[in-house]
Amino acid sequence: MTDISWVLFVLASVAIILTPGQDLILVMSRSIAQGALAGVVTSAGVSTGLLLHTLLATVGVGAIVQASAWLFLLMKIVGAGYLLYLGISLMRVSNTTVLTEDSVVRPLYKLYIDGAFSNVVNPKIAVFYFAFLPQFVQPGAENPTFSIFLLGSGFALLTFMIKGPIGFCAGQLSQWFRRKPACLIAIYRASGLVLIGLGLRLVLEKPD
């Protein structure tokens, strides 16, 4: 534990987690659509996806993805395709969809899978973990591999601790939004545009 610069790590992680991105958009859109519990469950899925990347970073797969152009490209295509799918789904929301409860509700387990899958297929997270986590392992650490695992798990936990409450709070406003479908549709479509933009950006990015 003393081989890790925890204070710097927590400060940097909180700043990164609060930066608007696909995870936050996904959590808030699901929460507004179905309520607080949906947002919390989606947040849990997002954090679970980060735990998988923690394991990948621990065994050095991040380095493999960074070094292998074809593997990076394959993960980009899958990840970008999923973001485009989510974005297009949000863009297709209509007044009928918003006002019809059955057409909006998704089972909680599917929301959980959505959150996890959105991170699992994102190759930038694998590279980010590989580049970000080692910065907080002190030189001469006795077990740097275990330190990487602790840091990755800590990042996943912090993500849930921050995005879970955000999803919960957004969910508290869900009924208000449902009484004003025009506002909710505008949020859905704006979120859809951002997700589509993130998907296209992922396709166009090259390995660092």
N, C-alpha and C. Protein backbone atom coordinates (compact mmCIF):
# COMPACT_ATOMS: atom_id res chain seq x y z
N MET A 1 0.82 -1.21 0.00
CA MET A 1 0.00 0.00 0.00
C MET A 1 0.86 1.26 0.00
N THR A 2 2.02 1.24 0.69
CA THR A 2 2.88 2.41 0.75
C THR A 2 3.63 2.63 -0.55
N ASP A 3 3.56 1.67 -1.49
CA ASP A 3 4.23 1.82 -2.77
C ASP A 3 3.39 2.63 -3.76
N ILE A 4 2.23 3.12 -3.31
CA ILE A 4 1.31 3.82 -4.20
C ILE A 4 1.09 5.26 -3.70
N SER A 5 1.11 6.21 -4.63
CA SER A 5 0.84 7.60 -4.29
C SER A 5 -0.67 7.82 -4.31
N TRP A 6 -1.34 7.44 -3.24
CA TRP A 6 -2.79 7.41 -3.23
C TRP A 6 -3.43 8.79 -3.35
N VAL A 7 -2.88 9.79 -2.68
CA VAL A 7 -3.50 11.12 -2.71
C VAL A 7 -3.52 11.68 -4.13
N LEU A 8 -2.38 11.62 -4.80
CA LEU A 8 -2.31 12.10 -6.18
C LEU A 8 -3.22 11.28 -7.09
N PHE A 9 -3.25 9.98 -6.85
CA PHE A 9 -4.08 9.11 -7.67
C PHE A 9 -5.56 9.46 -7.54
N VAL A 10 -6.03 9.64 -6.32
CA VAL A 10 -7.45 9.95 -6.10
C VAL A 10 -7.80 11.30 -6.73
N LEU A 11 -6.95 12.30 -6.55
CA LEU A 11 -7.23 13.62 -7.12
C LEU A 11 -7.31 13.56 -8.65
N ALA A 12 -6.34 12.88 -9.25
CA ALA A 12 -6.33 12.77 -10.72
C ALA A 12 -7.51 11.95 -11.21
N SER A 13 -7.84 10.88 -10.50
CA SER A 13 -8.94 10.01 -10.92
C SER A 13 -10.28 10.72 -10.86
N VAL A 14 -10.52 11.48 -9.78
CA VAL A 14 -11.78 12.20 -9.65
C VAL A 14 -11.95 13.19 -10.79
N ALA A 15 -10.87 13.90 -11.13
CA ALA A 15 -10.94 14.86 -12.23
C ALA A 15 -11.29 14.17 -13.54
N ILE A 16 -10.69 13.01 -13.78
CA ILE A 16 -10.95 12.26 -15.02
C ILE A 16 -12.37 11.72 -15.04
N ILE A 17 -12.83 11.17 -13.93
CA ILE A 17 -14.17 10.57 -13.86
C ILE A 17 -15.26 11.61 -14.08
N LEU A 18 -15.04 12.82 -13.59
CA LEU A 18 -16.04 13.88 -13.73
C LEU A 18 -16.05 14.51 -15.12
N THR A 19 -15.04 14.20 -15.93
CA THR A 19 -15.00 14.74 -17.29
C THR A 19 -16.13 14.10 -18.11
N PRO A 20 -17.00 14.90 -18.75
CA PRO A 20 -18.11 14.32 -19.52
C PRO A 20 -17.60 13.38 -20.61
N GLY A 21 -18.20 12.24 -20.73
CA GLY A 21 -17.82 11.25 -21.74
C GLY A 21 -18.94 10.26 -21.94
N GLN A 22 -18.65 9.19 -22.67
CA GLN A 22 -19.71 8.23 -23.02
C GLN A 22 -20.32 7.57 -21.79
N ASP A 23 -19.51 7.28 -20.76
CA ASP A 23 -20.04 6.64 -19.56
C ASP A 23 -21.08 7.51 -18.87
N LEU A 24 -20.73 8.78 -18.69
CA LEU A 24 -21.63 9.69 -17.98
C LEU A 24 -22.91 9.90 -18.76
N ILE A 25 -22.78 10.02 -20.07
CA ILE A 25 -23.96 10.20 -20.92
C ILE A 25 -24.87 8.97 -20.82
N LEU A 26 -24.27 7.79 -20.88
CA LEU A 26 -25.04 6.56 -20.82
C LEU A 26 -25.77 6.45 -19.48
N VAL A 27 -25.07 6.72 -18.39
CA VAL A 27 -25.67 6.62 -17.05
C VAL A 27 -26.85 7.59 -16.92
N MET A 28 -26.65 8.83 -17.34
CA MET A 28 -27.69 9.85 -17.16
C MET A 28 -28.89 9.58 -18.07
N SER A 29 -28.64 9.14 -19.30
CA SER A 29 -29.76 8.88 -20.20
C SER A 29 -30.62 7.72 -19.70
N ARG A 30 -29.98 6.66 -19.21
CA ARG A 30 -30.74 5.53 -18.67
C ARG A 30 -31.49 5.93 -17.39
N SER A 31 -30.86 6.76 -16.59
CA SER A 31 -31.47 7.18 -15.33
C SER A 31 -32.69 8.06 -15.58
N ILE A 32 -32.56 8.99 -16.50
CA ILE A 32 -33.68 9.87 -16.82
C ILE A 32 -34.83 9.08 -17.43
N ALA A 33 -34.49 8.07 -18.23
CA ALA A 33 -35.52 7.29 -18.89
C ALA A 33 -36.28 6.38 -17.93
N GLN A 34 -35.58 5.78 -16.95
CA GLN A 34 -36.20 4.74 -16.13
C GLN A 34 -36.11 4.97 -14.63
N GLY A 35 -35.47 6.04 -14.21
CA GLY A 35 -35.43 6.31 -12.79
C GLY A 35 -34.07 6.07 -12.15
N ALA A 36 -33.99 6.37 -10.86
CA ALA A 36 -32.74 6.36 -10.12
C ALA A 36 -32.05 4.99 -10.12
N LEU A 37 -32.83 3.93 -9.91
CA LEU A 37 -32.23 2.59 -9.84
C LEU A 37 -31.55 2.22 -11.15
N ALA A 38 -32.16 2.60 -12.27
CA ALA A 38 -31.58 2.32 -13.57
C ALA A 38 -30.23 2.99 -13.72
N GLY A 39 -30.11 4.22 -13.22
CA GLY A 39 -28.84 4.94 -13.30
C GLY A 39 -27.78 4.28 -12.44
N VAL A 40 -28.16 3.85 -11.25
CA VAL A 40 -27.19 3.20 -10.35
C VAL A 40 -26.74 1.87 -10.94
N VAL A 41 -27.68 1.09 -11.50
CA VAL A 41 -27.32 -0.21 -12.08
C VAL A 41 -26.40 -0.02 -13.29
N THR A 42 -26.70 0.97 -14.13
CA THR A 42 -25.84 1.25 -15.28
C THR A 42 -24.44 1.65 -14.81
N SER A 43 -24.37 2.43 -13.75
CA SER A 43 -23.08 2.82 -13.18
C SER A 43 -22.30 1.60 -12.70
N ALA A 44 -23.02 0.66 -12.09
CA ALA A 44 -22.37 -0.57 -11.62
C ALA A 44 -21.81 -1.35 -12.81
N GLY A 45 -22.55 -1.38 -13.92
CA GLY A 45 -22.05 -2.05 -15.12
C GLY A 45 -20.81 -1.37 -15.66
N VAL A 46 -20.81 -0.05 -15.69
CA VAL A 46 -19.65 0.72 -16.15
C VAL A 46 -18.42 0.36 -15.32
N SER A 47 -18.58 0.31 -14.01
CA SER A 47 -17.47 -0.01 -13.12
C SER A 47 -16.99 -1.44 -13.30
N THR A 48 -17.92 -2.36 -13.58
CA THR A 48 -17.54 -3.74 -13.84
C THR A 48 -16.67 -3.84 -15.09
N GLY A 49 -17.04 -3.08 -16.13
CA GLY A 49 -16.21 -3.04 -17.33
C GLY A 49 -14.80 -2.55 -17.03
N LEU A 50 -14.69 -1.60 -16.12
CA LEU A 50 -13.38 -1.10 -15.73
C LEU A 50 -12.57 -2.16 -14.98
N LEU A 51 -13.26 -2.99 -14.21
CA LEU A 51 -12.56 -4.07 -13.50
C LEU A 51 -11.92 -5.05 -14.48
N LEU A 52 -12.60 -5.32 -15.61
CA LEU A 52 -12.00 -6.19 -16.62
C LEU A 52 -10.75 -5.55 -17.18
N HIS A 53 -10.80 -4.25 -17.44
CA HIS A 53 -9.61 -3.56 -17.94
C HIS A 53 -8.50 -3.55 -16.89
N THR A 54 -8.89 -3.57 -15.61
CA THR A 54 -7.89 -3.68 -14.55
C THR A 54 -7.12 -4.98 -14.68
N LEU A 55 -7.85 -6.07 -14.90
CA LEU A 55 -7.19 -7.37 -15.08
C LEU A 55 -6.31 -7.38 -16.32
N LEU A 56 -6.80 -6.77 -17.40
CA LEU A 56 -6.01 -6.71 -18.63
C LEU A 56 -4.73 -5.92 -18.41
N ALA A 57 -4.86 -4.77 -17.74
CA ALA A 57 -3.67 -3.95 -17.48
C ALA A 57 -2.69 -4.68 -16.58
N THR A 58 -3.23 -5.44 -15.61
CA THR A 58 -2.36 -6.16 -14.68
C THR A 58 -1.49 -7.18 -15.40
N VAL A 59 -2.05 -7.83 -16.39
CA VAL A 59 -1.27 -8.85 -17.12
C VAL A 59 -0.58 -8.28 -18.36
N GLY A 60 -0.72 -6.97 -18.57
CA GLY A 60 0.01 -6.34 -19.65
C GLY A 60 -0.65 -6.35 -21.01
N VAL A 61 -1.95 -6.64 -21.06
CA VAL A 61 -2.62 -6.66 -22.35
C VAL A 61 -2.70 -5.25 -22.94
N GLY A 62 -2.72 -4.24 -22.07
CA GLY A 62 -2.72 -2.87 -22.58
C GLY A 62 -1.55 -2.62 -23.49
N ALA A 63 -0.39 -3.19 -23.15
CA ALA A 63 0.79 -3.02 -23.99
C ALA A 63 0.61 -3.73 -25.32
N ILE A 64 -0.03 -4.89 -25.29
CA ILE A 64 -0.26 -5.65 -26.53
C ILE A 64 -1.19 -4.88 -27.46
N VAL A 65 -2.26 -4.32 -26.89
CA VAL A 65 -3.20 -3.54 -27.70
C VAL A 65 -2.51 -2.33 -28.30
N GLN A 66 -1.64 -1.71 -27.51
CA GLN A 66 -0.95 -0.53 -27.98
C GLN A 66 0.03 -0.88 -29.09
N ALA A 67 0.61 -2.06 -29.03
CA ALA A 67 1.63 -2.46 -30.00
C ALA A 67 1.04 -3.12 -31.24
N SER A 68 -0.14 -3.71 -31.13
CA SER A 68 -0.73 -4.46 -32.23
C SER A 68 -1.76 -3.61 -32.96
N ALA A 69 -1.43 -3.19 -34.17
CA ALA A 69 -2.32 -2.32 -34.93
C ALA A 69 -3.63 -3.01 -35.29
N TRP A 70 -3.55 -4.29 -35.66
CA TRP A 70 -4.77 -4.97 -36.10
C TRP A 70 -5.71 -5.24 -34.94
N LEU A 71 -5.13 -5.57 -33.76
CA LEU A 71 -5.98 -5.80 -32.60
C LEU A 71 -6.64 -4.50 -32.15
N PHE A 72 -5.86 -3.43 -32.17
CA PHE A 72 -6.40 -2.13 -31.81
C PHE A 72 -7.53 -1.74 -32.76
N LEU A 73 -7.33 -1.98 -34.06
CA LEU A 73 -8.34 -1.66 -35.06
C LEU A 73 -9.61 -2.47 -34.84
N LEU A 74 -9.45 -3.76 -34.54
CA LEU A 74 -10.61 -4.62 -34.31
C LEU A 74 -11.42 -4.12 -33.11
N MET A 75 -10.75 -3.81 -32.02
CA MET A 75 -11.44 -3.32 -30.83
C MET A 75 -12.10 -1.97 -31.10
N LYS A 76 -11.44 -1.14 -31.89
CA LYS A 76 -12.02 0.15 -32.24
C LYS A 76 -13.32 -0.02 -33.01
N ILE A 77 -13.31 -0.93 -33.98
CA ILE A 77 -14.50 -1.14 -34.80
C ILE A 77 -15.68 -1.61 -33.96
N VAL A 78 -15.42 -2.58 -33.07
CA VAL A 78 -16.48 -3.08 -32.20
C VAL A 78 -16.97 -1.98 -31.26
N GLY A 79 -16.04 -1.28 -30.63
CA GLY A 79 -16.41 -0.23 -29.69
C GLY A 79 -17.15 0.92 -30.36
N ALA A 80 -16.65 1.34 -31.53
CA ALA A 80 -17.30 2.43 -32.24
C ALA A 80 -18.68 2.01 -32.71
N GLY A 81 -18.81 0.77 -33.17
CA GLY A 81 -20.12 0.28 -33.61
C GLY A 81 -21.13 0.31 -32.48
N TYR A 82 -20.69 -0.05 -31.28
CA TYR A 82 -21.61 -0.05 -30.15
C TYR A 82 -22.03 1.36 -29.77
N LEU A 83 -21.08 2.31 -29.80
CA LEU A 83 -21.42 3.70 -29.50
C LEU A 83 -22.39 4.26 -30.54
N LEU A 84 -22.16 3.93 -31.81
CA LEU A 84 -23.06 4.38 -32.86
C LEU A 84 -24.46 3.80 -32.67
N TYR A 85 -24.52 2.52 -32.28
CA TYR A 85 -25.81 1.88 -32.01
C TYR A 85 -26.56 2.60 -30.89
N LEU A 86 -25.86 2.89 -29.79
CA LEU A 86 -26.50 3.59 -28.68
C LEU A 86 -26.95 4.98 -29.11
N GLY A 87 -26.07 5.68 -29.84
CA GLY A 87 -26.39 7.03 -30.28
C GLY A 87 -27.59 7.08 -31.21
N ILE A 88 -27.63 6.18 -32.17
CA ILE A 88 -28.75 6.14 -33.11
C ILE A 88 -30.04 5.78 -32.38
N SER A 89 -29.96 4.88 -31.41
CA SER A 89 -31.15 4.51 -30.63
C SER A 89 -31.72 5.72 -29.91
N LEU A 90 -30.84 6.55 -29.34
CA LEU A 90 -31.30 7.76 -28.65
C LEU A 90 -31.87 8.77 -29.64
N MET A 91 -31.26 8.87 -30.81
CA MET A 91 -31.73 9.82 -31.81
C MET A 91 -33.11 9.46 -32.34
N ARG A 92 -33.48 8.19 -32.28
CA ARG A 92 -34.76 7.73 -32.82
C ARG A 92 -35.91 7.84 -31.83
N VAL A 93 -35.62 8.33 -30.63
CA VAL A 93 -36.67 8.48 -29.62
C VAL A 93 -37.72 9.49 -30.11
N SER A 94 -38.99 9.17 -29.89
CA SER A 94 -40.09 10.04 -30.31
C SER A 94 -41.01 10.31 -29.13
N ASN A 95 -42.00 11.18 -29.34
CA ASN A 95 -42.99 11.46 -28.29
C ASN A 95 -43.70 10.19 -27.84
N THR A 96 -44.01 9.33 -28.80
CA THR A 96 -44.70 8.08 -28.48
C THR A 96 -43.85 7.20 -27.59
N THR A 97 -42.56 7.11 -27.91
CA THR A 97 -41.64 6.29 -27.12
C THR A 97 -41.53 6.81 -25.70
N VAL A 98 -41.40 8.14 -25.57
CA VAL A 98 -41.23 8.75 -24.26
C VAL A 98 -42.46 8.56 -23.38
N LEU A 99 -43.63 8.66 -23.99
CA LEU A 99 -44.85 8.62 -23.21
C LEU A 99 -45.40 7.22 -23.00
N THR A 100 -44.83 6.23 -23.69
CA THR A 100 -45.28 4.85 -23.54
C THR A 100 -44.30 4.11 -22.63
N GLU A 101 -44.74 3.80 -21.43
CA GLU A 101 -43.84 3.22 -20.42
C GLU A 101 -43.19 1.94 -20.89
N ASP A 102 -43.97 1.03 -21.51
CA ASP A 102 -43.45 -0.27 -21.88
C ASP A 102 -42.35 -0.19 -22.92
N SER A 103 -42.39 0.84 -23.79
CA SER A 103 -41.40 0.92 -24.85
C SER A 103 -40.09 1.52 -24.35
N VAL A 104 -40.11 2.11 -23.15
CA VAL A 104 -38.91 2.75 -22.61
C VAL A 104 -38.15 1.81 -21.68
N VAL A 105 -38.88 1.04 -20.89
CA VAL A 105 -38.25 0.24 -19.83
C VAL A 105 -37.39 -0.87 -20.41
N ARG A 106 -36.16 -0.99 -19.89
CA ARG A 106 -35.28 -2.11 -20.18
C ARG A 106 -35.01 -2.83 -18.87
N PRO A 107 -34.93 -4.16 -18.90
CA PRO A 107 -34.63 -4.90 -17.67
C PRO A 107 -33.32 -4.42 -17.06
N LEU A 108 -33.24 -4.48 -15.74
CA LEU A 108 -32.04 -3.99 -15.06
C LEU A 108 -30.78 -4.74 -15.49
N TYR A 109 -30.91 -6.04 -15.74
CA TYR A 109 -29.71 -6.80 -16.14
C TYR A 109 -29.19 -6.33 -17.49
N LYS A 110 -30.10 -5.87 -18.37
CA LYS A 110 -29.66 -5.35 -19.67
C LYS A 110 -28.99 -3.99 -19.50
N LEU A 111 -29.48 -3.20 -18.58
CA LEU A 111 -28.83 -1.92 -18.30
C LEU A 111 -27.42 -2.15 -17.75
N TYR A 112 -27.29 -3.15 -16.90
CA TYR A 112 -25.99 -3.50 -16.34
C TYR A 112 -25.04 -3.93 -17.45
N ILE A 113 -25.53 -4.77 -18.36
CA ILE A 113 -24.71 -5.24 -19.48
C ILE A 113 -24.33 -4.08 -20.39
N ASP A 114 -25.28 -3.17 -20.64
CA ASP A 114 -24.98 -1.99 -21.46
C ASP A 114 -23.80 -1.22 -20.88
N GLY A 115 -23.86 -0.98 -19.57
CA GLY A 115 -22.79 -0.22 -18.93
C GLY A 115 -21.45 -0.92 -19.01
N ALA A 116 -21.46 -2.23 -18.74
CA ALA A 116 -20.20 -2.99 -18.78
C ALA A 116 -19.65 -3.07 -20.20
N PHE A 117 -20.52 -3.38 -21.17
CA PHE A 117 -20.07 -3.58 -22.54
C PHE A 117 -19.52 -2.29 -23.15
N SER A 118 -20.11 -1.15 -22.75
CA SER A 118 -19.64 0.12 -23.30
C SER A 118 -18.17 0.37 -22.97
N ASN A 119 -17.69 -0.17 -21.85
CA ASN A 119 -16.28 -0.02 -21.48
C ASN A 119 -15.42 -1.18 -21.95
N VAL A 120 -15.98 -2.39 -21.92
CA VAL A 120 -15.20 -3.57 -22.31
C VAL A 120 -14.67 -3.44 -23.73
N VAL A 121 -15.50 -2.89 -24.64
CA VAL A 121 -15.12 -2.83 -26.05
C VAL A 121 -14.40 -1.54 -26.42
N ASN A 122 -14.06 -0.73 -25.44
CA ASN A 122 -13.38 0.54 -25.72
C ASN A 122 -11.87 0.36 -25.57
N PRO A 123 -11.12 0.30 -26.68
CA PRO A 123 -9.67 0.04 -26.58
C PRO A 123 -8.90 1.18 -25.94
N LYS A 124 -9.44 2.38 -26.00
CA LYS A 124 -8.75 3.52 -25.40
C LYS A 124 -8.64 3.37 -23.89
N ILE A 125 -9.62 2.68 -23.29
CA ILE A 125 -9.56 2.47 -21.84
C ILE A 125 -8.41 1.54 -21.49
N ALA A 126 -8.20 0.51 -22.32
CA ALA A 126 -7.08 -0.41 -22.09
C ALA A 126 -5.76 0.35 -22.16
N VAL A 127 -5.61 1.19 -23.18
CA VAL A 127 -4.38 1.97 -23.32
C VAL A 127 -4.27 3.01 -22.21
N PHE A 128 -5.41 3.63 -21.84
CA PHE A 128 -5.41 4.61 -20.76
C PHE A 128 -4.95 3.98 -19.46
N TYR A 129 -5.48 2.81 -19.14
CA TYR A 129 -5.08 2.13 -17.92
C TYR A 129 -3.58 1.84 -17.93
N PHE A 130 -3.10 1.38 -19.07
CA PHE A 130 -1.68 1.02 -19.15
C PHE A 130 -0.78 2.24 -18.99
N ALA A 131 -1.24 3.40 -19.48
CA ALA A 131 -0.43 4.62 -19.40
C ALA A 131 -0.63 5.37 -18.09
N PHE A 132 -1.85 5.32 -17.54
CA PHE A 132 -2.20 6.13 -16.38
C PHE A 132 -1.78 5.51 -15.05
N LEU A 133 -2.10 4.24 -14.87
CA LEU A 133 -1.91 3.62 -13.56
C LEU A 133 -0.46 3.57 -13.09
N PRO A 134 0.51 3.21 -13.96
CA PRO A 134 1.90 3.11 -13.47
C PRO A 134 2.47 4.41 -12.94
N GLN A 135 1.88 5.56 -13.30
CA GLN A 135 2.41 6.84 -12.84
C GLN A 135 2.34 6.98 -11.32
N PHE A 136 1.47 6.20 -10.69
CA PHE A 136 1.25 6.34 -9.26
C PHE A 136 1.88 5.22 -8.45
N VAL A 137 2.66 4.39 -9.13
CA VAL A 137 3.44 3.36 -8.44
C VAL A 137 4.84 3.92 -8.20
N GLN A 138 5.25 3.98 -6.94
CA GLN A 138 6.52 4.59 -6.60
C GLN A 138 7.69 3.75 -7.13
N PRO A 139 8.77 4.41 -7.55
CA PRO A 139 9.95 3.68 -8.02
C PRO A 139 10.45 2.70 -6.96
N GLY A 140 10.85 1.54 -7.39
CA GLY A 140 11.38 0.54 -6.47
C GLY A 140 10.31 -0.22 -5.71
N ALA A 141 9.06 -0.14 -6.17
CA ALA A 141 7.97 -0.87 -5.50
C ALA A 141 8.26 -2.36 -5.51
N GLU A 142 7.97 -3.03 -4.38
CA GLU A 142 8.28 -4.46 -4.26
C GLU A 142 7.42 -5.31 -5.19
N ASN A 143 6.16 -4.91 -5.38
CA ASN A 143 5.26 -5.69 -6.22
C ASN A 143 4.44 -4.75 -7.11
N PRO A 144 5.05 -4.23 -8.18
CA PRO A 144 4.34 -3.26 -9.03
C PRO A 144 3.10 -3.84 -9.70
N THR A 145 3.11 -5.13 -10.01
CA THR A 145 1.95 -5.74 -10.65
C THR A 145 0.73 -5.67 -9.74
N PHE A 146 0.92 -6.00 -8.46
CA PHE A 146 -0.18 -5.93 -7.51
C PHE A 146 -0.62 -4.49 -7.29
N SER A 147 0.34 -3.56 -7.33
CA SER A 147 0.00 -2.14 -7.19
C SER A 147 -0.89 -1.68 -8.34
N ILE A 148 -0.58 -2.14 -9.56
CA ILE A 148 -1.41 -1.80 -10.72
C ILE A 148 -2.82 -2.33 -10.52
N PHE A 149 -2.92 -3.54 -10.01
CA PHE A 149 -4.24 -4.14 -9.76
C PHE A 149 -5.02 -3.32 -8.74
N LEU A 150 -4.37 -2.91 -7.67
CA LEU A 150 -5.04 -2.10 -6.64
C LEU A 150 -5.49 -0.77 -7.21
N LEU A 151 -4.64 -0.14 -8.02
CA LEU A 151 -4.98 1.16 -8.60
C LEU A 151 -6.16 1.04 -9.56
N GLY A 152 -6.15 0.01 -10.40
CA GLY A 152 -7.24 -0.18 -11.34
C GLY A 152 -8.56 -0.45 -10.62
N SER A 153 -8.49 -1.28 -9.59
CA SER A 153 -9.70 -1.56 -8.81
C SER A 153 -10.19 -0.30 -8.10
N GLY A 154 -9.24 0.49 -7.60
CA GLY A 154 -9.60 1.75 -6.95
C GLY A 154 -10.27 2.71 -7.91
N PHE A 155 -9.78 2.76 -9.15
CA PHE A 155 -10.38 3.64 -10.15
C PHE A 155 -11.81 3.20 -10.46
N ALA A 156 -12.03 1.89 -10.57
CA ALA A 156 -13.37 1.36 -10.82
C ALA A 156 -14.31 1.70 -9.66
N LEU A 157 -13.81 1.56 -8.43
CA LEU A 157 -14.63 1.87 -7.25
C LEU A 157 -14.97 3.36 -7.20
N LEU A 158 -13.98 4.21 -7.46
CA LEU A 158 -14.23 5.65 -7.47
C LEU A 158 -15.26 6.02 -8.54
N THR A 159 -15.18 5.34 -9.68
CA THR A 159 -16.13 5.60 -10.77
C THR A 159 -17.56 5.33 -10.31
N PHE A 160 -17.76 4.22 -9.62
CA PHE A 160 -19.10 3.90 -9.13
C PHE A 160 -19.53 4.87 -8.03
N MET A 161 -18.62 5.25 -7.16
CA MET A 161 -18.94 6.16 -6.06
C MET A 161 -19.34 7.54 -6.57
N ILE A 162 -18.83 7.92 -7.73
CA ILE A 162 -19.15 9.24 -8.29
C ILE A 162 -20.35 9.17 -9.25
N LYS A 163 -20.30 8.21 -10.17
CA LYS A 163 -21.35 8.15 -11.20
C LYS A 163 -22.64 7.52 -10.69
N GLY A 164 -22.54 6.67 -9.67
CA GLY A 164 -23.75 6.12 -9.07
C GLY A 164 -24.65 7.21 -8.51
N PRO A 165 -24.13 8.10 -7.65
CA PRO A 165 -24.96 9.20 -7.14
C PRO A 165 -25.45 10.15 -8.24
N ILE A 166 -24.61 10.37 -9.27
CA ILE A 166 -25.06 11.22 -10.38
C ILE A 166 -26.27 10.58 -11.06
N GLY A 167 -26.18 9.27 -11.31
CA GLY A 167 -27.30 8.57 -11.91
C GLY A 167 -28.53 8.60 -11.02
N PHE A 168 -28.32 8.45 -9.71
CA PHE A 168 -29.44 8.48 -8.77
C PHE A 168 -30.14 9.83 -8.78
N CYS A 169 -29.35 10.90 -8.75
CA CYS A 169 -29.93 12.25 -8.75
C CYS A 169 -30.67 12.54 -10.05
N ALA A 170 -30.09 12.12 -11.16
CA ALA A 170 -30.77 12.32 -12.45
C ALA A 170 -32.08 11.54 -12.47
N GLY A 171 -32.08 10.37 -11.85
CA GLY A 171 -33.29 9.57 -11.81
C GLY A 171 -34.41 10.22 -11.01
N GLN A 172 -34.04 11.00 -10.00
CA GLN A 172 -35.06 11.70 -9.21
C GLN A 172 -35.84 12.71 -10.04
N LEU A 173 -35.23 13.14 -11.13
CA LEU A 173 -35.88 14.11 -12.01
C LEU A 173 -36.61 13.45 -13.17
N SER A 174 -36.57 12.12 -13.21
CA SER A 174 -37.11 11.42 -14.38
C SER A 174 -38.60 11.69 -14.58
N GLN A 175 -39.37 11.71 -13.48
CA GLN A 175 -40.80 11.94 -13.62
C GLN A 175 -41.09 13.36 -14.13
N TRP A 176 -40.29 14.32 -13.67
CA TRP A 176 -40.46 15.69 -14.18
C TRP A 176 -40.20 15.73 -15.67
N PHE A 177 -39.14 15.05 -16.12
CA PHE A 177 -38.83 15.02 -17.54
C PHE A 177 -39.93 14.32 -18.33
N ARG A 178 -40.52 13.28 -17.75
CA ARG A 178 -41.56 12.54 -18.46
C ARG A 178 -42.84 13.37 -18.61
N ARG A 179 -43.02 14.35 -17.72
CA ARG A 179 -44.15 15.26 -17.87
C ARG A 179 -43.86 16.34 -18.91
N LYS A 180 -42.60 16.45 -19.29
CA LYS A 180 -42.19 17.41 -20.32
C LYS A 180 -41.41 16.65 -21.40
N PRO A 181 -42.12 15.86 -22.21
CA PRO A 181 -41.45 14.99 -23.19
C PRO A 181 -40.55 15.74 -24.18
N ALA A 182 -40.90 16.98 -24.51
CA ALA A 182 -40.08 17.73 -25.46
C ALA A 182 -38.67 17.94 -24.88
N CYS A 183 -38.59 18.24 -23.57
CA CYS A 183 -37.28 18.42 -22.93
C CYS A 183 -36.51 17.10 -22.92
N LEU A 184 -37.23 16.02 -22.61
CA LEU A 184 -36.57 14.72 -22.55
C LEU A 184 -36.07 14.29 -23.92
N ILE A 185 -36.87 14.53 -24.95
CA ILE A 185 -36.44 14.18 -26.31
C ILE A 185 -35.20 14.97 -26.70
N ALA A 186 -35.17 16.26 -26.33
CA ALA A 186 -34.01 17.09 -26.64
C ALA A 186 -32.76 16.54 -25.98
N ILE A 187 -32.89 16.09 -24.73
CA ILE A 187 -31.74 15.52 -24.02
C ILE A 187 -31.30 14.22 -24.68
N TYR A 188 -32.29 13.36 -25.03
CA TYR A 188 -31.95 12.10 -25.70
C TYR A 188 -31.19 12.36 -26.99
N ARG A 189 -31.70 13.27 -27.80
CA ARG A 189 -31.08 13.50 -29.10
C ARG A 189 -29.72 14.17 -28.97
N ALA A 190 -29.58 15.08 -28.01
CA ALA A 190 -28.27 15.68 -27.77
C ALA A 190 -27.28 14.61 -27.32
N SER A 191 -27.72 13.73 -26.41
CA SER A 191 -26.86 12.64 -25.96
C SER A 191 -26.53 11.70 -27.11
N GLY A 192 -27.51 11.43 -27.96
CA GLY A 192 -27.28 10.57 -29.12
C GLY A 192 -26.24 11.15 -30.05
N LEU A 193 -26.31 12.46 -30.29
CA LEU A 193 -25.33 13.12 -31.16
C LEU A 193 -23.92 13.00 -30.58
N VAL A 194 -23.82 13.18 -29.25
CA VAL A 194 -22.51 13.09 -28.61
C VAL A 194 -21.96 11.67 -28.73
N LEU A 195 -22.80 10.66 -28.50
CA LEU A 195 -22.34 9.27 -28.60
C LEU A 195 -21.94 8.93 -30.02
N ILE A 196 -22.70 9.41 -31.00
CA ILE A 196 -22.33 9.18 -32.40
C ILE A 196 -20.99 9.86 -32.70
N GLY A 197 -20.82 11.08 -32.19
CA GLY A 197 -19.55 11.77 -32.38
C GLY A 197 -18.39 11.03 -31.75
N LEU A 198 -18.62 10.48 -30.54
CA LEU A 198 -17.57 9.71 -29.88
C LEU A 198 -17.24 8.44 -30.67
N GLY A 199 -18.29 7.81 -31.23
CA GLY A 199 -18.07 6.61 -32.04
C GLY A 199 -17.24 6.92 -33.29
N LEU A 200 -17.58 8.00 -33.97
CA LEU A 200 -16.83 8.39 -35.17
C LEU A 200 -15.40 8.78 -34.81
N ARG A 201 -15.24 9.45 -33.68
CA ARG A 201 -13.89 9.82 -33.24
C ARG A 201 -13.05 8.58 -32.95
N LEU A 202 -13.68 7.58 -32.35
CA LEU A 202 -12.97 6.34 -32.04
C LEU A 202 -12.51 5.64 -33.31
N VAL A 203 -13.34 5.69 -34.35
CA VAL A 203 -12.97 5.06 -35.63
C VAL A 203 -11.77 5.76 -36.25
N LEU A 204 -11.74 7.08 -36.14
CA LEU A 204 -10.71 7.87 -36.81
C LEU A 204 -9.39 7.95 -36.04
N GLU A 205 -9.43 7.61 -34.75
CA GLU A 205 -8.22 7.70 -33.94
C GLU A 205 -7.21 6.63 -34.35
N LYS A 206 -5.96 6.96 -34.20
CA LYS A 206 -4.88 6.03 -34.47
C LYS A 206 -4.17 5.67 -33.17
N PRO A 207 -3.55 4.49 -33.09
CA PRO A 207 -2.80 4.15 -31.88
C PRO A 207 -1.72 5.18 -31.62
N ASP A 208 -1.54 5.54 -30.34
CA ASP A 208 -0.49 6.50 -29.97
C ASP A 208 0.89 5.91 -30.16
